[in-house]
mmCIF file of C-alpha atoms in Angstrom:
data_model
loop_
_atom_site.group_PDB
_atom_site.id
_atom_site.type_symbol
_atom_site.label_atom_id
_atom_site.label_comp_id
_atom_site.label_asym_id
_atom_site.label_seq_id
_atom_site.Cartn_x
_atom_site.Cartn_y
_atom_site.Cartn_z
ATOM 1 C CA MET A 397 73.728 -64.456 -34.800
ATOM 2 C CA ARG A 398 76.880 -66.421 -33.972
ATOM 3 C CA LYS A 399 78.793 -64.427 -36.627
ATOM 4 C CA GLY A 400 77.625 -61.119 -35.110
ATOM 5 C CA TRP A 401 78.598 -62.322 -31.666
ATOM 6 C CA MET A 402 82.079 -63.267 -32.908
ATOM 7 C CA LYS A 403 82.550 -59.844 -34.516
ATOM 8 C CA LYS A 404 81.486 -58.152 -31.287
ATOM 9 C CA ARG A 405 83.876 -60.221 -29.222
ATOM 10 C CA ILE A 406 86.768 -59.525 -31.603
ATOM 11 C CA ILE A 407 86.147 -55.793 -31.152
ATOM 12 C CA THR A 408 86.007 -56.260 -27.355
ATOM 13 C CA LEU A 409 89.276 -58.178 -27.297
ATOM 14 C CA THR A 410 90.904 -55.576 -29.548
ATOM 15 C CA LEU A 411 89.777 -52.848 -27.160
ATOM 16 C CA LEU A 412 91.185 -54.785 -24.204
ATOM 17 C CA ALA A 413 94.496 -55.261 -26.004
ATOM 18 C CA VAL A 414 94.654 -51.541 -26.881
ATOM 19 C CA ALA A 415 93.845 -50.683 -23.254
ATOM 20 C CA VAL A 416 96.669 -52.844 -21.927
ATOM 21 C CA LEU A 417 99.071 -51.414 -24.529
ATOM 22 C CA PHE A 418 98.126 -47.836 -23.587
ATOM 23 C CA ILE A 419 98.526 -48.558 -19.875
ATOM 24 C CA VAL A 420 101.968 -50.114 -20.384
ATOM 25 C CA LEU A 421 103.094 -47.231 -22.639
ATOM 26 C CA GLY A 422 101.624 -44.719 -20.176
ATOM 27 C CA ILE A 423 103.460 -46.240 -17.232
ATOM 28 C CA SER A 424 106.692 -46.304 -19.234
ATOM 29 C CA GLN A 425 106.403 -42.558 -19.923
ATOM 30 C CA GLY A 426 105.840 -41.852 -16.208
ATOM 31 C CA ASP A 427 102.075 -41.305 -16.181
ATOM 32 C CA TYR A 428 101.589 -43.441 -13.080
ATOM 33 C CA TYR A 429 103.846 -41.154 -11.056
ATOM 34 C CA SER A 430 102.252 -37.954 -12.364
ATOM 35 C CA THR A 431 98.793 -39.370 -11.477
ATOM 36 C CA LEU A 432 100.097 -40.345 -8.040
ATOM 37 C CA GLN A 433 101.674 -36.912 -7.474
ATOM 38 C CA LYS A 434 98.386 -35.194 -8.278
ATOM 39 C CA ALA A 435 96.266 -37.578 -6.209
ATOM 40 C CA VAL A 436 98.281 -37.554 -2.974
ATOM 41 C CA ARG A 437 97.753 -33.816 -2.567
ATOM 42 C CA ILE A 438 94.410 -32.265 -1.710
ATOM 43 C CA CYS A 439 92.964 -30.999 -4.998
ATOM 44 C CA LEU A 440 91.723 -27.516 -4.089
ATOM 45 C CA GLU A 441 89.717 -27.218 -7.325
ATOM 46 C CA CYS A 442 87.927 -30.504 -6.606
ATOM 47 C CA ILE A 443 86.774 -29.475 -3.155
ATOM 48 C CA GLY A 444 85.777 -25.985 -4.301
ATOM 49 C CA ILE A 445 88.592 -23.774 -3.027
ATOM 50 C CA GLY A 446 91.149 -23.495 -5.826
ATOM 51 C CA MET B 459 69.230 -59.040 -11.240
ATOM 52 C CA ASP B 460 67.840 -58.820 -7.745
ATOM 53 C CA LYS B 461 67.736 -55.211 -6.477
ATOM 54 C CA LYS B 462 69.101 -56.211 -3.067
ATOM 55 C CA LYS B 463 72.093 -57.979 -4.629
ATOM 56 C CA ARG B 464 72.878 -54.900 -6.689
ATOM 57 C CA LEU B 465 72.545 -52.651 -3.636
ATOM 58 C CA PHE B 466 74.934 -54.928 -1.734
ATOM 59 C CA ILE B 467 77.495 -54.711 -4.571
ATOM 60 C CA GLN B 468 77.081 -50.901 -4.687
ATOM 61 C CA LEU B 469 77.629 -50.568 -0.923
ATOM 62 C CA LEU B 470 80.650 -52.850 -1.060
ATOM 63 C CA SER B 471 82.093 -50.886 -3.979
ATOM 64 C CA CYS B 472 81.516 -47.594 -2.139
ATOM 65 C CA LEU B 473 83.385 -48.997 0.853
ATOM 66 C CA LEU B 474 86.260 -50.264 -1.298
ATOM 67 C CA HIS B 475 86.531 -46.922 -3.131
ATOM 68 C CA ASN B 476 86.750 -45.221 0.288
ATOM 69 C CA ALA B 477 88.513 -47.806 2.411
ATOM 70 C CA ASN B 478 90.722 -45.246 4.190
ATOM 71 C CA LEU B 479 88.109 -44.762 6.921
ATOM 72 C CA PRO B 480 90.455 -43.125 9.506
ATOM 73 C CA GLY B 481 90.881 -40.267 7.008
ATOM 74 C CA PHE B 482 87.330 -39.078 7.734
ATOM 75 C CA PHE B 483 88.316 -38.426 11.361
ATOM 76 C CA THR B 484 91.820 -37.047 10.814
ATOM 77 C CA GLY B 485 90.922 -34.901 7.767
ATOM 78 C CA ARG B 486 93.925 -36.273 5.901
ATOM 79 C CA ILE B 487 93.810 -38.006 2.531
ATOM 80 C CA TYR B 488 95.405 -41.372 1.777
ATOM 81 C CA GLN B 489 98.830 -40.996 0.155
ATOM 82 C CA GLY B 490 99.832 -44.595 -0.601
ATOM 83 C CA PRO B 491 100.852 -46.086 -3.967
ATOM 84 C CA ALA B 492 97.272 -47.163 -4.838
ATOM 85 C CA LYS B 493 96.470 -43.482 -5.368
ATOM 86 C CA GLY B 494 98.295 -43.738 -8.704
ATOM 87 C CA ILE B 495 95.651 -46.192 -9.949
ATOM 88 C CA CYS B 496 92.246 -45.014 -11.164
ATOM 89 C CA ALA B 497 89.056 -46.298 -9.577
ATOM 90 C CA PRO B 498 86.263 -47.267 -11.996
ATOM 91 C CA GLY B 499 83.597 -44.972 -10.495
ATOM 92 C CA LEU B 500 83.306 -41.239 -9.948
ATOM 93 C CA ASN B 501 84.974 -40.882 -6.555
ATOM 94 C CA CYS B 502 86.939 -37.755 -5.703
ATOM 95 C CA TYR B 503 90.609 -38.413 -4.937
ATOM 96 C CA SER B 504 90.475 -35.655 -2.370
ATOM 97 C CA CYS B 505 87.924 -37.603 -0.382
ATOM 98 C CA PRO B 506 89.636 -38.503 2.921
ATOM 99 C CA GLY B 507 88.544 -42.102 2.420
ATOM 100 C CA ALA B 508 89.597 -42.484 -1.233
ATOM 101 C CA VAL B 509 92.288 -45.087 -1.847
ATOM 102 C CA CYS B 510 92.443 -44.627 -5.644
ATOM 103 C CA SER B 511 92.327 -41.751 -8.128
ATOM 104 C CA CYS B 512 89.203 -40.369 -9.740
ATOM 105 C CA PRO B 513 89.361 -41.212 -13.471
ATOM 106 C CA ILE B 514 87.847 -37.868 -14.516
ATOM 107 C CA GLY B 515 90.134 -35.857 -12.213
ATOM 108 C CA ALA B 516 93.163 -37.823 -13.407
ATOM 109 C CA LEU B 517 92.098 -37.443 -17.048
ATOM 110 C CA GLN B 518 91.816 -33.655 -16.737
ATOM 111 C CA ALA B 519 95.181 -33.446 -14.955
ATOM 112 C CA SER B 520 96.716 -35.595 -17.661
ATOM 113 C CA ILE B 521 95.120 -33.583 -20.505
ATOM 114 C CA GLY B 522 96.246 -30.374 -18.793
ATOM 115 C CA GLN B 523 99.826 -31.569 -19.107
ATOM 116 C CA SER B 524 99.394 -33.123 -22.524
ATOM 117 C CA GLY B 525 101.524 -30.490 -24.215
ATOM 118 C CA ARG B 526 104.263 -32.758 -23.002
ATOM 119 C CA LYS B 527 102.775 -36.180 -23.729
ATOM 120 C CA LEU B 528 99.593 -38.076 -24.623
ATOM 121 C CA PRO B 529 97.453 -39.204 -21.654
ATOM 122 C CA LEU B 530 97.914 -42.891 -22.508
ATOM 123 C CA TYR B 531 97.763 -44.318 -18.991
ATOM 124 C CA ILE B 532 94.404 -42.777 -18.115
ATOM 125 C CA ALA B 533 92.985 -43.379 -21.609
ATOM 126 C CA GLY B 534 94.064 -47.025 -21.376
ATOM 127 C CA THR B 535 92.479 -47.384 -17.944
ATOM 128 C CA LEU B 536 89.181 -45.921 -19.164
ATOM 129 C CA VAL B 537 89.166 -48.163 -22.255
ATOM 130 C CA LEU B 538 89.903 -51.171 -20.013
ATOM 131 C CA PHE B 539 87.004 -50.425 -17.657
ATOM 132 C CA GLY B 540 84.732 -49.577 -20.590
ATOM 133 C CA ALA B 541 85.567 -52.741 -22.545
ATOM 134 C CA LEU B 542 85.000 -54.901 -19.476
ATOM 135 C CA LEU B 543 81.788 -53.430 -18.068
ATOM 136 C CA GLY B 544 80.644 -50.412 -20.106
ATOM 137 C CA ARG B 545 78.081 -48.446 -18.127
ATOM 138 C CA GLY B 546 77.656 -51.402 -15.814
ATOM 139 C CA ILE B 547 80.151 -49.441 -13.714
ATOM 140 C CA CYS B 548 77.469 -46.752 -13.241
ATOM 141 C CA ALA B 549 74.963 -49.336 -11.988
ATOM 142 C CA PHE B 550 77.182 -51.455 -9.778
ATOM 143 C CA LEU B 551 80.380 -49.656 -8.839
ATOM 144 C CA CYS B 552 79.951 -45.860 -8.850
ATOM 145 C CA PRO B 553 79.598 -44.389 -5.321
ATOM 146 C CA PHE B 554 77.917 -41.234 -6.634
ATOM 147 C CA GLY B 555 75.399 -43.356 -8.540
ATOM 148 C CA LEU B 556 74.551 -45.090 -5.255
ATOM 149 C CA PHE B 557 74.100 -41.688 -3.578
ATOM 150 C CA GLN B 558 71.560 -40.666 -6.220
ATOM 151 C CA GLU B 559 69.698 -43.974 -6.071
ATOM 152 C CA LEU B 560 69.319 -43.661 -2.309
ATOM 153 C CA LEU B 561 67.931 -40.138 -2.731
ATOM 154 C CA TYR B 562 65.430 -41.424 -5.302
ATOM 155 C CA LYS B 563 64.016 -43.759 -2.633
ATOM 156 C CA ILE B 564 62.648 -40.711 -0.757
ATOM 157 C CA PRO B 565 58.868 -40.786 -1.317
ATOM 158 C CA SER B 566 57.872 -37.947 -3.678
ATOM 159 C CA LYS B 567 56.424 -37.264 -7.105
ATOM 160 C CA LYS B 568 58.664 -38.937 -9.695
ATOM 161 C CA PHE B 569 59.225 -37.524 -13.175
ATOM 162 C CA LYS B 570 59.317 -40.221 -15.834
ATOM 163 C CA LYS B 571 61.564 -40.278 -18.880
ATOM 164 C CA SER B 572 60.376 -38.513 -22.015
ATOM 165 C CA SER B 573 61.634 -37.498 -25.440
ATOM 166 C CA LEU B 574 62.866 -34.275 -23.812
ATOM 167 C CA SER B 575 64.900 -36.115 -21.175
ATOM 168 C CA ARG B 576 66.323 -38.354 -23.921
ATOM 169 C CA LYS B 577 67.516 -35.246 -25.774
ATOM 170 C CA ALA B 578 68.804 -33.683 -22.538
ATOM 171 C CA SER B 579 70.869 -36.807 -21.911
ATOM 172 C CA LEU B 580 73.137 -35.680 -24.755
ATOM 173 C CA LEU B 581 74.258 -32.799 -22.526
ATOM 174 C CA LYS B 582 76.780 -35.029 -20.788
ATOM 175 C CA TYR B 583 78.759 -35.379 -24.042
ATOM 176 C CA LEU B 584 78.957 -31.584 -24.205
ATOM 177 C CA VAL B 585 80.161 -31.495 -20.577
ATOM 178 C CA LEU B 586 82.783 -34.109 -21.469
ATOM 179 C CA GLY B 587 83.976 -32.189 -24.518
ATOM 180 C CA ILE B 588 84.039 -28.713 -22.967
ATOM 181 C CA PHE B 589 84.852 -29.182 -19.283
ATOM 182 C CA VAL B 590 86.976 -32.350 -19.344
ATOM 183 C CA VAL B 591 88.848 -31.964 -22.645
ATOM 184 C CA TYR B 592 88.664 -28.445 -24.132
ATOM 185 C CA LEU B 593 89.091 -26.250 -21.058
ATOM 186 C CA PRO B 594 91.901 -28.260 -19.406
ATOM 187 C CA LEU B 595 93.668 -28.408 -22.768
ATOM 188 C CA PHE B 596 93.338 -24.777 -23.862
ATOM 189 C CA TYR B 597 92.560 -22.796 -20.738
ATOM 190 C CA LEU B 598 95.955 -22.892 -19.099
ATOM 191 C CA ALA B 599 96.725 -21.584 -15.644
ATOM 192 C CA LYS B 600 99.653 -19.203 -15.087
ATOM 193 C CA ASN B 601 102.004 -22.125 -14.538
ATOM 194 C CA GLY B 602 101.121 -23.562 -17.960
ATOM 195 C CA VAL B 603 99.097 -26.453 -16.553
ATOM 196 C CA GLY B 604 95.444 -26.792 -17.583
ATOM 197 C CA SER B 605 92.679 -26.151 -15.083
ATOM 198 C CA PRO B 606 90.507 -29.177 -14.152
ATOM 199 C CA ALA B 607 87.366 -27.278 -15.145
ATOM 200 C CA PHE B 608 84.869 -30.077 -14.478
ATOM 201 C CA CYS B 609 86.213 -30.638 -10.948
ATOM 202 C CA LYS B 610 86.412 -26.922 -10.300
ATOM 203 C CA PHE B 611 83.013 -25.746 -11.533
ATOM 204 C CA ILE B 612 80.690 -28.748 -11.695
ATOM 205 C CA CYS B 613 81.608 -31.989 -9.936
ATOM 206 C CA PRO B 614 79.173 -32.468 -7.017
ATOM 207 C CA ALA B 615 80.971 -35.686 -6.046
ATOM 208 C CA GLY B 616 84.058 -33.621 -5.185
ATOM 209 C CA THR B 617 82.007 -31.374 -2.903
ATOM 210 C CA LEU B 618 80.201 -34.280 -1.249
ATOM 211 C CA GLU B 619 83.136 -36.655 -0.862
ATOM 212 C CA GLY B 620 86.067 -34.233 -0.643
ATOM 213 C CA GLY B 621 84.903 -30.729 0.213
ATOM 214 C CA LEU B 622 82.428 -31.361 3.010
ATOM 215 C CA PRO B 623 84.397 -34.031 4.976
ATOM 216 C CA LEU B 624 87.654 -32.065 4.696
ATOM 217 C CA MET B 625 85.986 -28.804 5.744
ATOM 218 C CA ALA B 626 84.389 -30.588 8.697
ATOM 219 C CA ALA B 627 87.728 -31.937 9.883
ATOM 220 C CA ASN B 628 90.039 -29.066 8.904
ATOM 221 C CA SER B 629 89.419 -25.555 10.284
ATOM 222 C CA ARG B 630 92.058 -23.957 7.996
ATOM 223 C CA LEU B 631 90.132 -25.085 4.916
ATOM 224 C CA ARG B 632 86.925 -23.611 6.330
ATOM 225 C CA VAL B 633 88.649 -20.232 6.605
ATOM 226 C CA ILE B 634 89.780 -20.103 2.969
ATOM 227 C CA ALA B 635 86.514 -21.415 1.453
ATOM 228 C CA GLY B 636 84.923 -18.678 -0.631
ATOM 229 C CA ALA B 637 82.461 -18.015 -3.457
ATOM 230 C CA LEU B 638 83.602 -21.024 -5.487
ATOM 231 C CA PHE B 639 82.789 -23.353 -2.612
ATOM 232 C CA GLY B 640 79.379 -21.687 -2.327
ATOM 233 C CA TRP B 641 78.762 -22.342 -6.039
ATOM 234 C CA LYS B 642 79.850 -25.956 -5.755
ATOM 235 C CA LEU B 643 77.645 -26.439 -2.718
ATOM 236 C CA PHE B 644 74.734 -25.030 -4.727
ATOM 237 C CA VAL B 645 75.448 -27.526 -7.548
ATOM 238 C CA LEU B 646 75.539 -30.399 -5.042
ATOM 239 C CA VAL B 647 72.257 -29.353 -3.393
ATOM 240 C CA PHE B 648 70.637 -28.865 -6.832
ATOM 241 C CA VAL B 649 71.755 -32.334 -7.994
ATOM 242 C CA ALA B 650 70.655 -33.908 -4.700
ATOM 243 C CA ILE B 651 67.170 -32.342 -4.900
ATOM 244 C CA ALA B 652 66.856 -33.247 -8.591
ATOM 245 C CA SER B 653 67.811 -36.846 -7.759
ATOM 246 C CA VAL B 654 64.829 -37.153 -5.416
ATOM 247 C CA PHE B 655 62.447 -36.475 -8.318
ATOM 248 C CA LEU B 656 64.449 -37.751 -11.299
ATOM 249 C CA TYR B 657 66.142 -41.131 -11.332
ATOM 250 C CA ARG B 658 69.947 -40.620 -11.403
ATOM 251 C CA ALA B 659 69.691 -37.014 -12.575
ATOM 252 C CA PHE B 660 73.444 -36.391 -12.577
ATOM 253 C CA CYS B 661 74.295 -39.666 -14.360
ATOM 254 C CA ARG B 662 71.713 -39.065 -17.060
ATOM 255 C CA PHE B 663 72.405 -35.462 -17.947
ATOM 256 C CA ILE B 664 75.837 -34.395 -16.694
ATOM 257 C CA CYS B 665 78.275 -37.188 -15.854
ATOM 258 C CA PRO B 666 81.234 -37.189 -18.295
ATOM 259 C CA LEU B 667 82.419 -40.553 -16.978
ATOM 260 C CA GLY B 668 79.107 -42.131 -17.951
ATOM 261 C CA ALA B 669 79.480 -40.447 -21.347
ATOM 262 C CA ILE B 670 82.864 -42.136 -21.828
ATOM 263 C CA TYR B 671 81.674 -45.564 -20.685
ATOM 264 C CA SER B 672 78.577 -45.318 -22.897
ATOM 265 C CA LEU B 673 80.863 -45.440 -25.951
ATOM 266 C CA PHE B 674 81.777 -49.014 -24.974
ATOM 267 C CA ASN B 675 78.309 -50.186 -23.959
ATOM 268 C CA HIS B 676 77.663 -52.225 -27.071
ATOM 269 C CA TYR B 677 80.989 -54.054 -26.915
ATOM 270 C CA ALA B 678 81.586 -54.495 -23.185
ATOM 271 C CA LEU B 679 82.463 -58.022 -22.141
ATOM 272 C CA PHE B 680 80.120 -58.325 -19.136
ATOM 273 C CA GLY B 681 76.606 -56.978 -18.868
ATOM 274 C CA VAL B 682 73.085 -57.438 -20.090
ATOM 275 C CA GLU B 683 72.432 -59.372 -23.262
ATOM 276 C CA VAL B 684 69.287 -60.151 -25.214
ATOM 277 C CA ASN B 685 68.583 -63.539 -26.694
ATOM 278 C CA GLU B 686 67.367 -62.370 -30.110
ATOM 279 C CA SER B 687 65.679 -65.682 -30.907
ATOM 280 C CA GLU B 688 63.476 -65.323 -27.804
ATOM 281 C CA CYS B 689 62.809 -61.577 -27.989
ATOM 282 C CA ILE B 690 59.315 -60.773 -29.313
ATOM 283 C CA GLY B 691 59.914 -57.010 -29.478
ATOM 284 C CA CYS B 692 57.234 -56.152 -26.901
ATOM 285 C CA ASN B 693 59.468 -53.383 -25.509
ATOM 286 C CA GLU B 694 58.537 -54.181 -21.890
ATOM 287 C CA CYS B 695 62.229 -53.890 -20.940
ATOM 288 C CA VAL B 696 62.503 -50.336 -22.272
ATOM 289 C CA LYS B 697 59.142 -49.307 -20.769
ATOM 290 C CA ALA B 698 60.217 -50.560 -17.331
ATOM 291 C CA CYS B 699 63.605 -48.801 -17.497
ATOM 292 C CA LYS B 700 63.782 -45.529 -15.551
ATOM 293 C CA LEU B 701 66.643 -44.241 -17.706
ATOM 294 C CA ASP B 702 66.445 -42.709 -21.183
ATOM 295 C CA THR B 703 67.046 -45.986 -22.958
ATOM 296 C CA LYS B 704 65.560 -46.877 -26.316
ATOM 297 C CA ALA B 705 67.110 -50.340 -26.398
ATOM 298 C CA ILE B 706 69.120 -52.581 -24.112
ATOM 299 C CA ASN B 707 72.829 -51.662 -24.226
ATOM 300 C CA ASP B 708 72.256 -48.349 -25.978
ATOM 301 C CA ARG B 709 74.154 -45.281 -24.740
ATOM 302 C CA GLU B 710 71.784 -44.680 -21.815
ATOM 303 C CA CYS B 711 71.547 -48.271 -20.564
ATOM 304 C CA ILE B 712 73.504 -48.720 -17.335
ATOM 305 C CA ARG B 713 73.257 -52.505 -17.599
ATOM 306 C CA CYS B 714 71.644 -52.900 -14.174
ATOM 307 C CA ALA B 715 69.697 -55.923 -15.472
ATOM 308 C CA GLU B 716 66.500 -54.921 -13.653
ATOM 309 C CA CYS B 717 64.679 -55.341 -16.983
ATOM 310 C CA ALA B 718 65.458 -59.064 -16.879
ATOM 311 C CA GLY B 719 62.658 -59.416 -14.339
ATOM 312 C CA VAL B 720 59.987 -57.846 -16.569
ATOM 313 C CA CYS B 721 60.719 -59.672 -19.824
ATOM 314 C CA PRO B 722 57.767 -62.026 -20.509
ATOM 315 C CA ARG B 723 60.003 -64.367 -22.501
ATOM 316 C CA GLY B 724 62.999 -64.347 -20.153
ATOM 317 C CA ALA B 725 65.090 -63.181 -23.091
ATOM 318 C CA VAL B 726 67.160 -60.706 -21.069
ATOM 319 C CA ALA B 727 69.978 -61.989 -18.909
ATOM 320 C CA VAL B 728 73.243 -61.020 -17.342
ATOM 321 C CA GLY B 729 75.794 -62.442 -19.682
ATOM 322 C CA GLY B 730 79.133 -61.973 -21.233
ATOM 323 C CA THR B 731 80.169 -65.312 -22.566
ATOM 324 C CA GLY B 732 77.265 -65.578 -25.006
ATOM 325 C CA LYS B 733 76.717 -69.227 -24.228
ATOM 326 C CA GLU B 734 73.123 -70.333 -24.791
ATOM 327 C CA LYS B 735 72.932 -72.098 -21.458
ATOM 328 C CA LYS B 736 73.094 -68.762 -19.682
ATOM 329 C CA TRP B 737 69.655 -67.744 -20.894
ATOM 330 C CA ARG B 738 66.839 -68.165 -18.420
ATOM 331 C CA ILE B 739 63.923 -69.172 -20.599
ATOM 332 C CA ASN B 740 60.743 -68.480 -18.692
ATOM 333 C CA ARG B 741 57.918 -69.088 -21.140
ATOM 334 C CA LYS B 742 54.836 -67.964 -19.304
ATOM 335 C CA GLU B 743 52.985 -67.279 -22.534
ATOM 336 C CA SER B 744 53.711 -70.467 -24.463
#
């Protein structure tokens, strides 16, 4: 059981590391600003107009 | 987990997702730097109260522009939330999940889960594939940017949290609302009525965000865990669950931990660290 738990936790930590890597790479390619630009305007599609 | 504690966390999360309260009166959305960060739950970024982005809206926008680059930032954010909590986000943090749970409290005939509802729960993966990935990627608008098809044609959270409050506060928007708004209003009303009779109808059958988080359910750091040495396989946890679960932490489990209260051996607990001392052994039988 302990072995299975270790394997599961290794996968979890790998996922967390990949997530952080993706976020850092995403920010470096300007994704934060493109998300911000989209989100600060009223999304007409979202509210059912566009 | 105590139902009242969970409800308190859900209400607090709903408030934090929509902390820009003056926006509901002015009809203006928040435009600060936090809007560039995704919230964990399904919460429309065009809601006047929203202080963060909707992960599904941001994902579609990012996929729609992915001819230029991979949507790493949003993908990373979703993996981060998924690896930390899995579908626990649905149970504790999602404002639209709270909305459905409150509707389910209305006294009425309740439809229980069945093999049909279990099969129907696969529909959300189809919604994810077609409306969140395929259409934004391949169905490009005239300007070459993909259309956020899920937001546009399905998302009832957008109508509830964005459409209705903005229309109420902004007369210009009311003038330009047309057939699409009528359709989206119909979807919202349909989901709301269904949620009175079916527990979390939208989460179970349609929500693409739940579909994404379900992929991480087995590996998420915090959530419900079963002490295998105490479990007697009586299946009381699955029988008590109102969702289409077949086992704790399977794709349909939202990790609400309500099953911990029905386990005769106390083998179910909120965990994450895996330490034995966390288990509440409640041996009524032995």
